[in-house]
């Protein structure tokens, strides 16, 4: 009698059984064959479905991505070359810091040079200065400058935290983004179909003592820049005051396409962000330099954070604030870029247990579905900045 039987790919040895026992066993096995095949098929289908629904670490360089908040202040090609190698499109952002229009011109022109050499990889966000805010010709100057940038292909306009926290008018008053003098500028940006990117305010950590801050990068930044550490300047506006000024601006311009840089200065709470998303349908956020706060909230309540990213998947854009200021070697710059980009990729596409120097606790990745990752890393940039990379 045959002592071995192969059923559904499995070999069964019947040599230890009597003939009657073997016959009975084989009849059972053959009756199970159909069900076993179904079980195996379901197992493989489930595995394939899982593979098709999610990315993994190896997909990183294969998937198109956009970083909507970077600063290249250099003529060298290293940043763009690394972006190309890692399948990233870039939005280079100009801004005014403390040198008025010179800041704007210098930073914008660095971006123009990079775009001229790599038009398929680099898009530009321009800016304007408020150093001459009280000049009667200021409005006309700003609109003329923005039009020249838009005609060259700029996809948006950046306003920085000097508005609301640093820059003052000739009477000594802080200039706020809801000032009526901004209204015709903002209306013009909207009319031209461009996006306003606003770094208005700072993370809530800025109003806390260093040892109470939730992220290490905030602690390091404000230790180096005490002039921006609002905890040390109680005479300055509160975090709530600055956010309220931004919100009033949005209420005046409900059709404006607005990107809140650095998570709209509401990085500390996905609940607060959700309130703004519900109230302002034309508001989105970029994640630049605030992934530490995302990780921190993930430690506290991973499912809430994951649900937030899924629910508002059309309103969140990947961004880093990475920069090239000629202060690193080529190798250092590339390593810095890759570390940030791959760290965030791992967080969004896996459920790995992770660590980061941004916070002191370990955390678990949120493993978002492919379609959500595609929006955050690529499609939303095309929508909110009208890109066509």
mmCIF file of C-alpha atoms in Angstrom:
data_model
loop_
_atom_site.group_PDB
_atom_site.id
_atom_site.type_symbol
_atom_site.label_atom_id
_atom_site.label_comp_id
_atom_site.label_asym_id
_atom_site.label_seq_id
_atom_site.Cartn_x
_atom_site.Cartn_y
_atom_site.Cartn_z
ATOM 1 C CA UNK A 1 0.000 0.000 0.000
ATOM 2 C CA UNK A 2 1.187 3.556 -0.723
ATOM 3 C CA UNK A 3 2.754 4.882 2.472
ATOM 4 C CA UNK A 4 3.101 8.590 1.550
ATOM 5 C CA UNK A 5 0.423 10.980 0.287
ATOM 6 C CA UNK A 6 0.897 14.499 -1.016
ATOM 7 C CA UNK A 7 -2.119 16.750 -0.453
ATOM 8 C CA UNK A 8 -2.150 20.481 -1.154
ATOM 9 C CA UNK A 9 1.624 20.486 -1.246
ATOM 10 C CA UNK A 10 2.042 18.641 2.088
ATOM 11 C CA UNK A 11 3.469 15.070 2.383
ATOM 12 C CA UNK A 12 1.869 12.729 4.936
ATOM 13 C CA UNK A 13 3.586 9.427 5.939
ATOM 14 C CA UNK A 14 1.168 6.617 6.848
ATOM 15 C CA UNK A 15 3.714 3.832 7.553
ATOM 16 C CA UNK A 16 2.982 3.840 11.281
ATOM 17 C CA UNK A 17 -0.730 3.075 10.820
ATOM 18 C CA UNK A 18 -2.670 -0.142 10.075
ATOM 19 C CA UNK A 19 -4.283 -0.474 6.651
ATOM 20 C CA UNK A 20 -7.680 0.383 8.087
ATOM 21 C CA UNK A 21 -6.293 3.368 9.971
ATOM 22 C CA UNK A 22 -4.419 4.586 6.901
ATOM 23 C CA UNK A 23 -7.512 4.324 4.718
ATOM 24 C CA UNK A 24 -9.535 6.298 7.264
ATOM 25 C CA UNK A 25 -6.805 8.976 7.639
ATOM 26 C CA UNK A 26 -6.423 9.411 3.895
ATOM 27 C CA UNK A 27 -10.175 9.790 3.418
ATOM 28 C CA UNK A 28 -10.182 12.570 6.030
ATOM 29 C CA UNK A 29 -7.166 14.294 4.496
ATOM 30 C CA UNK A 30 -8.669 14.233 1.012
ATOM 31 C CA UNK A 31 -11.931 15.655 2.352
ATOM 32 C CA UNK A 32 -9.896 18.458 3.945
ATOM 33 C CA UNK A 33 -7.957 19.151 0.768
ATOM 34 C CA UNK A 34 -10.505 21.574 -0.689
ATOM 35 C CA UNK A 35 -10.762 23.497 2.568
ATOM 36 C CA UNK A 36 -6.999 23.531 3.028
ATOM 37 C CA UNK A 37 -6.540 25.006 -0.434
ATOM 38 C CA UNK A 38 -9.086 27.702 0.376
ATOM 39 C CA UNK A 39 -7.311 28.526 3.635
ATOM 40 C CA UNK A 40 -3.950 28.736 1.881
ATOM 41 C CA UNK A 41 -5.412 30.882 -0.890
ATOM 42 C CA UNK A 42 -6.947 33.256 1.650
ATOM 43 C CA UNK A 43 -3.624 33.457 3.467
ATOM 44 C CA UNK A 44 -1.743 34.402 0.316
ATOM 45 C CA UNK A 45 -4.449 36.850 -0.776
ATOM 46 C CA UNK A 46 -4.298 38.533 2.626
ATOM 47 C CA UNK A 47 -0.525 38.743 2.399
ATOM 48 C CA UNK A 48 -0.704 40.241 -1.086
ATOM 49 C CA UNK A 49 -3.422 42.666 -0.002
ATOM 50 C CA UNK A 50 -1.266 43.815 2.924
ATOM 51 C CA UNK A 51 1.692 44.259 0.597
ATOM 52 C CA UNK A 52 -0.373 46.277 -1.879
ATOM 53 C CA UNK A 53 -1.967 48.481 0.799
ATOM 54 C CA UNK A 54 1.213 49.727 2.467
ATOM 55 C CA UNK A 55 4.676 50.880 1.536
ATOM 56 C CA UNK A 56 7.813 49.604 3.236
ATOM 57 C CA UNK A 57 11.301 50.959 3.845
ATOM 58 C CA UNK A 58 12.568 49.630 0.514
ATOM 59 C CA UNK A 59 9.994 51.711 -1.378
ATOM 60 C CA UNK A 60 11.559 54.991 -0.208
ATOM 61 C CA UNK A 61 13.537 55.854 -3.346
ATOM 62 C CA UNK A 62 10.913 54.402 -5.717
ATOM 63 C CA UNK A 63 8.068 56.699 -4.649
ATOM 64 C CA UNK A 64 7.675 60.283 -5.873
ATOM 65 C CA UNK A 65 7.876 62.757 -2.995
ATOM 66 C CA UNK A 66 7.896 66.531 -2.480
ATOM 67 C CA UNK A 67 9.461 68.513 0.354
ATOM 68 C CA UNK A 68 7.514 71.788 0.330
ATOM 69 C CA UNK A 69 9.752 73.713 2.741
ATOM 70 C CA UNK A 70 13.487 73.854 2.138
ATOM 71 C CA UNK A 71 16.043 76.666 1.966
ATOM 72 C CA UNK A 72 18.953 76.572 -0.475
ATOM 73 C CA UNK A 73 21.212 79.567 0.115
ATOM 74 C CA UNK A 74 24.109 78.326 -1.938
ATOM 75 C CA UNK A 75 25.168 78.061 -5.567
ATOM 76 C CA UNK A 76 26.396 74.503 -5.212
ATOM 77 C CA UNK A 77 24.280 71.658 -6.646
ATOM 78 C CA UNK A 78 24.504 69.153 -3.802
ATOM 79 C CA UNK A 79 21.056 69.619 -2.282
ATOM 80 C CA UNK A 80 19.240 69.182 -5.577
ATOM 81 C CA UNK A 81 21.421 66.250 -6.608
ATOM 82 C CA UNK A 82 20.571 64.424 -3.390
ATOM 83 C CA UNK A 83 16.871 65.231 -3.854
ATOM 84 C CA UNK A 84 16.931 63.753 -7.341
ATOM 85 C CA UNK A 85 18.658 60.608 -6.090
ATOM 86 C CA UNK A 86 15.981 60.185 -3.411
ATOM 87 C CA UNK A 87 13.077 60.974 -5.789
ATOM 88 C CA UNK A 88 12.182 64.311 -4.163
ATOM 89 C CA UNK A 89 10.735 67.432 -5.752
ATOM 90 C CA UNK A 90 11.607 70.630 -3.850
ATOM 91 C CA UNK A 91 9.880 73.881 -2.972
ATOM 92 C CA UNK A 92 12.558 76.427 -2.085
ATOM 93 C CA UNK A 93 11.298 79.143 0.257
ATOM 94 C CA UNK A 94 12.470 82.761 0.512
ATOM 95 C CA UNK A 95 11.775 84.942 3.549
ATOM 96 C CA UNK A 96 12.570 88.163 5.360
ATOM 97 C CA UNK A 97 14.488 87.709 8.610
ATOM 98 C CA UNK A 98 16.208 90.885 9.783
ATOM 99 C CA UNK A 99 17.666 92.549 6.695
ATOM 100 C CA UNK A 100 14.493 93.746 5.024
ATOM 101 C CA UNK A 101 14.285 93.545 1.260
ATOM 102 C CA UNK A 102 17.914 92.400 0.996
ATOM 103 C CA UNK A 103 16.912 89.168 2.745
ATOM 104 C CA UNK A 104 14.089 88.626 0.286
ATOM 105 C CA UNK A 105 16.108 89.373 -2.843
ATOM 106 C CA UNK A 106 19.141 87.320 -1.825
ATOM 107 C CA UNK A 107 17.186 84.236 -0.774
ATOM 108 C CA UNK A 108 14.825 84.368 -3.738
ATOM 109 C CA UNK A 109 17.703 84.733 -6.201
ATOM 110 C CA UNK A 110 19.488 81.701 -4.767
ATOM 111 C CA UNK A 111 16.312 79.746 -5.471
ATOM 112 C CA UNK A 112 16.033 81.175 -8.978
ATOM 113 C CA UNK A 113 19.524 79.964 -9.829
ATOM 114 C CA UNK A 114 18.738 76.482 -8.561
ATOM 115 C CA UNK A 115 15.460 76.401 -10.483
ATOM 116 C CA UNK A 116 17.093 77.611 -13.694
ATOM 117 C CA UNK A 117 19.492 74.666 -13.509
ATOM 118 C CA UNK A 118 16.849 72.146 -12.388
ATOM 119 C CA UNK A 119 13.399 73.319 -13.505
ATOM 120 C CA UNK A 120 11.972 69.820 -13.219
ATOM 121 C CA UNK A 121 13.025 69.518 -9.560
ATOM 122 C CA UNK A 122 12.747 72.978 -7.963
ATOM 123 C CA UNK A 123 9.777 75.298 -7.461
ATOM 124 C CA UNK A 124 9.906 78.656 -5.683
ATOM 125 C CA UNK A 125 8.014 80.423 -2.929
ATOM 126 C CA UNK A 126 8.850 84.122 -2.777
ATOM 127 C CA UNK A 127 8.412 86.623 0.062
ATOM 128 C CA UNK A 128 8.253 90.347 0.776
ATOM 129 C CA UNK A 129 9.598 92.679 3.447
ATOM 130 C CA UNK A 130 7.832 94.807 6.050
ATOM 131 C CA UNK A 131 10.890 96.894 6.916
ATOM 132 C CA UNK A 132 9.276 99.815 5.055
ATOM 133 C CA UNK A 133 5.733 98.995 6.189
ATOM 134 C CA UNK A 134 4.798 102.658 6.757
ATOM 135 C CA UNK A 135 6.126 103.902 3.429
ATOM 136 C CA UNK A 136 3.158 105.142 1.336
ATOM 137 C CA UNK A 137 4.569 103.225 -1.637
ATOM 138 C CA UNK A 138 4.910 99.945 0.279
ATOM 139 C CA UNK A 139 1.739 98.287 -1.005
ATOM 140 C CA UNK A 140 2.510 99.088 -4.632
ATOM 141 C CA UNK A 141 6.114 97.923 -4.200
ATOM 142 C CA UNK A 142 5.055 94.609 -2.688
ATOM 143 C CA UNK A 143 2.446 93.867 -5.349
ATOM 144 C CA UNK A 144 4.837 94.786 -8.148
ATOM 145 C CA UNK A 145 7.520 92.528 -6.679
ATOM 146 C CA UNK A 146 5.138 89.618 -6.200
ATOM 147 C CA UNK A 147 3.836 89.946 -9.742
ATOM 148 C CA UNK A 148 7.371 89.791 -11.105
ATOM 149 C CA UNK A 149 7.977 86.599 -9.110
ATOM 150 C CA UNK A 150 4.662 85.049 -10.146
ATOM 151 C CA UNK A 151 5.437 85.826 -13.779
ATOM 152 C CA UNK A 152 8.694 83.900 -13.314
ATOM 153 C CA UNK A 153 6.770 80.928 -11.969
ATOM 154 C CA UNK A 154 6.767 81.389 -8.181
ATOM 155 C CA UNK A 155 4.006 79.228 -6.708
ATOM 156 C CA UNK A 156 3.458 81.026 -3.421
ATOM 157 C CA UNK A 157 4.447 83.683 -0.886
ATOM 158 C CA UNK A 158 6.012 83.197 2.549
ATOM 159 C CA UNK A 159 5.484 85.413 5.590
ATOM 160 C CA UNK A 160 7.736 84.817 8.585
ATOM 161 C CA UNK A 161 7.467 85.109 12.351
ATOM 162 C CA UNK A 162 8.953 88.614 12.322
ATOM 163 C CA UNK A 163 5.343 89.587 11.602
ATOM 164 C CA UNK A 164 3.766 89.462 15.030
ATOM 165 C CA UNK A 165 6.952 88.918 17.024
ATOM 166 C CA UNK A 166 9.747 91.227 15.813
ATOM 167 C CA UNK A 167 8.950 93.859 13.177
ATOM 168 C CA UNK A 168 7.434 97.169 14.294
ATOM 169 C CA UNK A 169 5.912 100.153 12.552
ATOM 170 C CA UNK A 170 7.268 103.685 12.959
ATOM 171 C CA UNK A 171 5.091 104.169 16.036
ATOM 172 C CA UNK A 172 6.807 101.220 17.715
ATOM 173 C CA UNK A 173 3.874 98.821 17.477
ATOM 174 C CA UNK A 174 4.363 95.201 16.512
ATOM 175 C CA UNK A 175 3.089 94.529 12.996
ATOM 176 C CA UNK A 176 0.393 91.824 13.031
ATOM 177 C CA UNK A 177 -0.790 89.731 10.094
ATOM 178 C CA UNK A 178 -4.410 90.862 10.548
ATOM 179 C CA UNK A 179 -3.435 94.519 10.048
ATOM 180 C CA UNK A 180 -5.652 96.071 7.362
ATOM 181 C CA UNK A 181 -2.563 97.041 5.365
ATOM 182 C CA UNK A 182 -2.018 93.382 4.532
ATOM 183 C CA UNK A 183 -5.520 92.965 3.097
ATOM 184 C CA UNK A 184 -4.796 94.203 -0.456
ATOM 185 C CA UNK A 185 -1.576 92.132 -0.533
ATOM 186 C CA UNK A 186 -3.385 88.983 0.527
ATOM 187 C CA UNK A 187 -6.259 89.691 -1.850
ATOM 188 C CA UNK A 188 -3.745 89.999 -4.682
ATOM 189 C CA UNK A 189 -2.069 86.705 -3.791
ATOM 190 C CA UNK A 190 -5.478 85.048 -3.861
ATOM 191 C CA UNK A 191 -6.420 86.749 -7.128
ATOM 192 C CA UNK A 192 -3.259 85.422 -8.774
ATOM 193 C CA UNK A 193 -4.163 81.906 -7.645
ATOM 194 C CA UNK A 194 -1.150 81.548 -5.380
ATOM 195 C CA UNK A 195 -0.701 80.118 -1.897
ATOM 196 C CA UNK A 196 0.239 82.072 1.217
ATOM 197 C CA UNK A 197 2.635 80.138 3.446
ATOM 198 C CA UNK A 198 2.638 81.515 6.977
ATOM 199 C CA UNK A 199 5.224 80.948 9.687
ATOM 200 C CA UNK A 200 3.252 82.998 12.184
ATOM 201 C CA UNK A 201 4.150 82.479 15.803
ATOM 202 C CA UNK A 202 6.347 79.767 17.238
ATOM 203 C CA UNK A 203 5.786 76.369 18.861
ATOM 204 C CA UNK A 204 4.053 76.591 22.212
ATOM 205 C CA UNK A 205 7.339 75.465 23.749
ATOM 206 C CA UNK A 206 8.619 78.971 22.999
ATOM 207 C CA UNK A 207 6.576 80.291 25.944
ATOM 208 C CA UNK A 208 7.894 77.642 28.355
ATOM 209 C CA UNK A 209 11.158 77.431 30.300
ATOM 210 C CA UNK A 210 13.783 75.297 28.576
ATOM 211 C CA UNK A 211 13.447 72.380 30.981
ATOM 212 C CA UNK A 212 9.687 72.134 30.363
ATOM 213 C CA UNK A 213 9.867 71.994 26.559
ATOM 214 C CA UNK A 214 8.589 68.797 24.990
ATOM 215 C CA UNK A 215 11.185 68.441 22.223
ATOM 216 C CA UNK A 216 14.958 68.588 22.205
ATOM 217 C CA UNK A 217 15.221 70.559 18.965
ATOM 218 C CA UNK A 218 13.060 73.362 20.412
ATOM 219 C CA UNK A 219 15.154 73.374 23.575
ATOM 220 C CA UNK A 220 18.345 73.640 21.529
ATOM 221 C CA UNK A 221 16.984 76.365 19.219
ATOM 222 C CA UNK A 222 15.684 78.658 21.942
ATOM 223 C CA UNK A 223 18.822 78.196 24.006
ATOM 224 C CA UNK A 224 20.797 79.488 21.015
ATOM 225 C CA UNK A 225 18.242 82.201 20.195
ATOM 226 C CA UNK A 226 17.050 83.775 23.444
ATOM 227 C CA UNK A 227 15.787 86.755 21.443
ATOM 228 C CA UNK A 228 12.960 84.525 20.188
ATOM 229 C CA UNK A 229 12.382 82.683 23.482
ATOM 230 C CA UNK A 230 9.147 84.348 24.551
ATOM 231 C CA UNK A 231 9.346 82.903 28.064
ATOM 232 C CA UNK A 232 12.136 85.420 28.597
ATOM 233 C CA UNK A 233 10.057 88.268 27.150
ATOM 234 C CA UNK A 234 6.776 88.414 29.085
ATOM 235 C CA UNK A 235 6.013 91.827 27.599
ATOM 236 C CA UNK A 236 5.554 90.207 24.179
ATOM 237 C CA UNK A 237 2.302 88.722 22.810
ATOM 238 C CA UNK A 238 1.246 85.300 24.030
ATOM 239 C CA UNK A 239 1.081 82.228 21.838
ATOM 240 C CA UNK A 240 -2.707 82.528 21.883
ATOM 241 C CA UNK A 241 -2.539 86.188 20.798
ATOM 242 C CA UNK A 242 -0.451 85.399 17.720
ATOM 243 C CA UNK A 243 -2.566 82.414 16.686
ATOM 244 C CA UNK A 244 -5.713 84.519 17.127
ATOM 245 C CA UNK A 245 -4.256 87.196 14.839
ATOM 246 C CA UNK A 246 -3.622 84.536 12.189
ATOM 247 C CA UNK A 247 -7.139 83.190 12.605
ATOM 248 C CA UNK A 248 -8.625 86.661 12.171
ATOM 249 C CA UNK A 249 -6.678 87.033 8.936
ATOM 250 C CA UNK A 250 -8.143 83.754 7.681
ATOM 251 C CA UNK A 251 -11.636 84.883 8.607
ATOM 252 C CA UNK A 252 -11.156 88.013 6.494
ATOM 253 C CA UNK A 253 -9.893 85.968 3.531
ATOM 254 C CA UNK A 254 -11.921 82.725 3.512
ATOM 255 C CA UNK A 255 -11.026 81.888 -0.100
ATOM 256 C CA UNK A 256 -7.283 82.312 0.397
ATOM 257 C CA UNK A 257 -5.278 79.119 -0.061
ATOM 258 C CA UNK A 258 -3.220 79.114 3.150
ATOM 259 C CA UNK A 259 -0.476 76.744 4.281
ATOM 260 C CA UNK A 260 0.368 76.978 7.963
ATOM 261 C CA UNK A 261 4.109 76.360 8.038
ATOM 262 C CA UNK A 262 5.444 74.386 10.998
ATOM 263 C CA UNK A 263 2.003 72.853 11.600
ATOM 264 C CA UNK A 264 0.407 76.266 11.830
ATOM 265 C CA UNK A 265 2.029 76.876 15.248
ATOM 266 C CA UNK A 266 -0.491 74.398 16.663
ATOM 267 C CA UNK A 267 2.015 71.555 16.613
ATOM 268 C CA UNK A 268 1.328 70.681 20.240
ATOM 269 C CA UNK A 269 -2.214 69.388 19.644
ATOM 270 C CA UNK A 270 -3.819 67.530 16.769
ATOM 271 C CA UNK A 271 -7.131 68.429 18.412
ATOM 272 C CA UNK A 272 -6.433 72.158 17.996
ATOM 273 C CA UNK A 273 -5.396 71.583 14.391
ATOM 274 C CA UNK A 274 -8.584 69.641 13.723
ATOM 275 C CA UNK A 275 -10.633 72.595 14.999
ATOM 276 C CA UNK A 276 -8.896 74.901 12.500
ATOM 277 C CA UNK A 277 -9.332 72.451 9.643
ATOM 278 C CA UNK A 278 -13.048 72.288 10.356
ATOM 279 C CA UNK A 279 -13.338 76.074 10.580
ATOM 280 C CA UNK A 280 -11.050 77.056 7.683
ATOM 281 C CA UNK A 281 -11.542 74.714 4.705
ATOM 282 C CA UNK A 282 -8.781 76.422 2.689
ATOM 283 C CA UNK A 283 -6.141 75.921 5.368
ATOM 284 C CA UNK A 284 -3.532 73.176 5.207
ATOM 285 C CA UNK A 285 -0.337 72.614 7.185
ATOM 286 C CA UNK A 286 3.265 71.733 6.445
ATOM 287 C CA UNK A 287 5.202 69.502 8.837
ATOM 288 C CA UNK A 288 8.529 71.360 8.638
ATOM 289 C CA UNK A 289 10.680 71.157 11.780
ATOM 290 C CA UNK A 290 7.777 69.874 13.882
ATOM 291 C CA UNK A 291 8.050 66.111 13.546
ATOM 292 C CA UNK A 292 9.350 66.047 17.109
ATOM 293 C CA UNK A 293 5.963 67.269 18.301
ATOM 294 C CA UNK A 294 4.268 64.643 16.134
ATOM 295 C CA UNK A 295 6.439 61.964 17.737
ATOM 296 C CA UNK A 296 5.739 63.366 21.209
ATOM 297 C CA UNK A 297 1.984 63.160 20.671
ATOM 298 C CA UNK A 298 2.427 59.662 19.245
ATOM 299 C CA UNK A 299 3.962 58.573 22.542
ATOM 300 C CA UNK A 300 0.932 59.974 24.367
ATOM 301 C CA UNK A 301 -1.764 58.606 22.033
ATOM 302 C CA UNK A 302 -0.651 56.883 18.846
ATOM 303 C CA UNK A 303 -4.139 56.037 17.600
ATOM 304 C CA UNK A 304 -5.335 59.631 17.939
ATOM 305 C CA UNK A 305 -2.380 60.859 15.880
ATOM 306 C CA UNK A 306 -2.870 58.144 13.259
ATOM 307 C CA UNK A 307 -6.589 58.909 13.010
ATOM 308 C CA UNK A 308 -5.781 62.611 12.569
ATOM 309 C CA UNK A 309 -3.452 61.954 9.635
ATOM 310 C CA UNK A 310 -5.991 59.676 7.984
ATOM 311 C CA UNK A 311 -8.974 61.977 8.530
ATOM 312 C CA UNK A 312 -7.155 65.086 7.299
ATOM 313 C CA UNK A 313 -5.012 63.366 4.688
ATOM 314 C CA UNK A 314 -5.845 66.078 2.122
ATOM 315 C CA UNK A 315 -4.676 68.911 4.387
ATOM 316 C CA UNK A 316 -1.165 67.837 5.410
ATOM 317 C CA UNK A 317 2.004 68.382 3.339
ATOM 318 C CA UNK A 318 5.386 66.840 3.955
ATOM 319 C CA UNK A 319 8.069 69.422 4.722
ATOM 320 C CA UNK A 320 11.332 69.546 6.662
ATOM 321 C CA UNK A 321 12.982 73.015 6.746
ATOM 322 C CA UNK A 322 16.232 71.388 5.602
ATOM 323 C CA UNK A 323 18.756 73.918 4.338
ATOM 324 C CA UNK A 324 22.082 74.372 2.606
ATOM 325 C CA UNK A 325 23.950 77.446 3.843
ATOM 326 C CA UNK A 326 27.396 76.299 2.687
ATOM 327 C CA UNK A 327 28.102 75.346 6.300
ATOM 328 C CA UNK A 328 28.434 71.595 5.709
ATOM 329 C CA UNK A 329 30.535 69.434 3.449
ATOM 330 C CA UNK A 330 28.771 67.604 0.639
ATOM 331 C CA UNK A 331 28.892 64.386 2.648
ATOM 332 C CA UNK A 332 27.544 66.035 5.806
ATOM 333 C CA UNK A 333 24.712 67.712 3.917
ATOM 334 C CA UNK A 334 23.655 64.502 2.176
ATOM 335 C CA UNK A 335 23.792 62.539 5.433
ATOM 336 C CA UNK A 336 21.686 65.178 7.189
ATOM 337 C CA UNK A 337 19.068 65.179 4.430
ATOM 338 C CA UNK A 338 18.891 61.406 4.214
ATOM 339 C CA UNK A 339 18.609 60.975 7.977
ATOM 340 C CA UNK A 340 15.611 63.327 8.193
ATOM 341 C CA UNK A 341 13.852 62.061 5.085
ATOM 342 C CA UNK A 342 14.294 58.353 5.874
ATOM 343 C CA UNK A 343 13.384 58.798 9.544
ATOM 344 C CA UNK A 344 10.070 60.383 8.581
ATOM 345 C CA UNK A 345 9.437 57.804 5.854
ATOM 346 C CA UNK A 346 9.878 55.013 8.393
ATOM 347 C CA UNK A 347 7.475 56.734 10.782
ATOM 348 C CA UNK A 348 4.720 57.118 8.207
ATOM 349 C CA UNK A 349 4.989 53.745 6.420
ATOM 350 C CA UNK A 350 5.843 51.259 9.190
ATOM 351 C CA UNK A 351 4.744 50.409 12.709
ATOM 352 C CA UNK A 352 8.341 49.954 13.825
ATOM 353 C CA UNK A 353 9.411 50.932 17.306
ATOM 354 C CA UNK A 354 11.576 54.010 16.728
ATOM 355 C CA UNK A 355 13.868 56.453 18.489
ATOM 356 C CA UNK A 356 14.832 60.003 17.537
ATOM 357 C CA UNK A 357 17.055 62.649 19.073
ATOM 358 C CA UNK A 358 14.083 65.024 18.746
ATOM 359 C CA UNK A 359 12.434 63.530 21.854
ATOM 360 C CA UNK A 360 13.573 61.404 24.782
ATOM 361 C CA UNK A 361 11.049 58.568 24.461
ATOM 362 C CA UNK A 362 10.725 55.773 21.945
ATOM 363 C CA UNK A 363 7.624 55.758 19.755
ATOM 364 C CA UNK A 364 5.901 53.573 17.179
ATOM 365 C CA UNK A 365 5.419 54.418 13.522
ATOM 366 C CA UNK A 366 1.824 54.988 12.416
ATOM 367 C CA UNK A 367 1.906 52.876 9.219
ATOM 368 C CA UNK A 368 -0.442 54.851 7.010
ATOM 369 C CA UNK A 369 -2.041 53.309 3.901
ATOM 370 C CA UNK A 370 -0.334 53.972 0.582
ATOM 371 C CA UNK A 371 -2.982 56.391 -0.627
ATOM 372 C CA UNK A 372 -2.542 58.536 2.494
ATOM 373 C CA UNK A 373 1.245 58.515 2.214
ATOM 374 C CA UNK A 374 1.001 59.498 -1.456
ATOM 375 C CA UNK A 375 -1.104 62.519 -0.562
ATOM 376 C CA UNK A 376 1.062 63.737 2.308
ATOM 377 C CA UNK A 377 4.339 63.204 0.479
ATOM 378 C CA UNK A 378 3.344 64.208 -3.044
ATOM 379 C CA UNK A 379 -0.204 64.808 -4.252
ATOM 380 C CA UNK A 380 -1.140 67.483 -1.719
ATOM 381 C CA UNK A 381 1.814 69.622 -2.773
ATOM 382 C CA UNK A 382 0.540 69.508 -6.332
ATOM 383 C CA UNK A 383 -2.920 70.561 -5.161
ATOM 384 C CA UNK A 384 -2.060 73.277 -2.666
ATOM 385 C CA UNK A 385 0.715 74.865 -4.730
ATOM 386 C CA UNK A 386 -0.666 74.026 -8.177
ATOM 387 C CA UNK A 387 2.549 72.178 -9.000
ATOM 388 C CA UNK A 388 3.084 69.919 -11.967
ATOM 389 C CA UNK A 389 6.339 68.105 -11.149
#
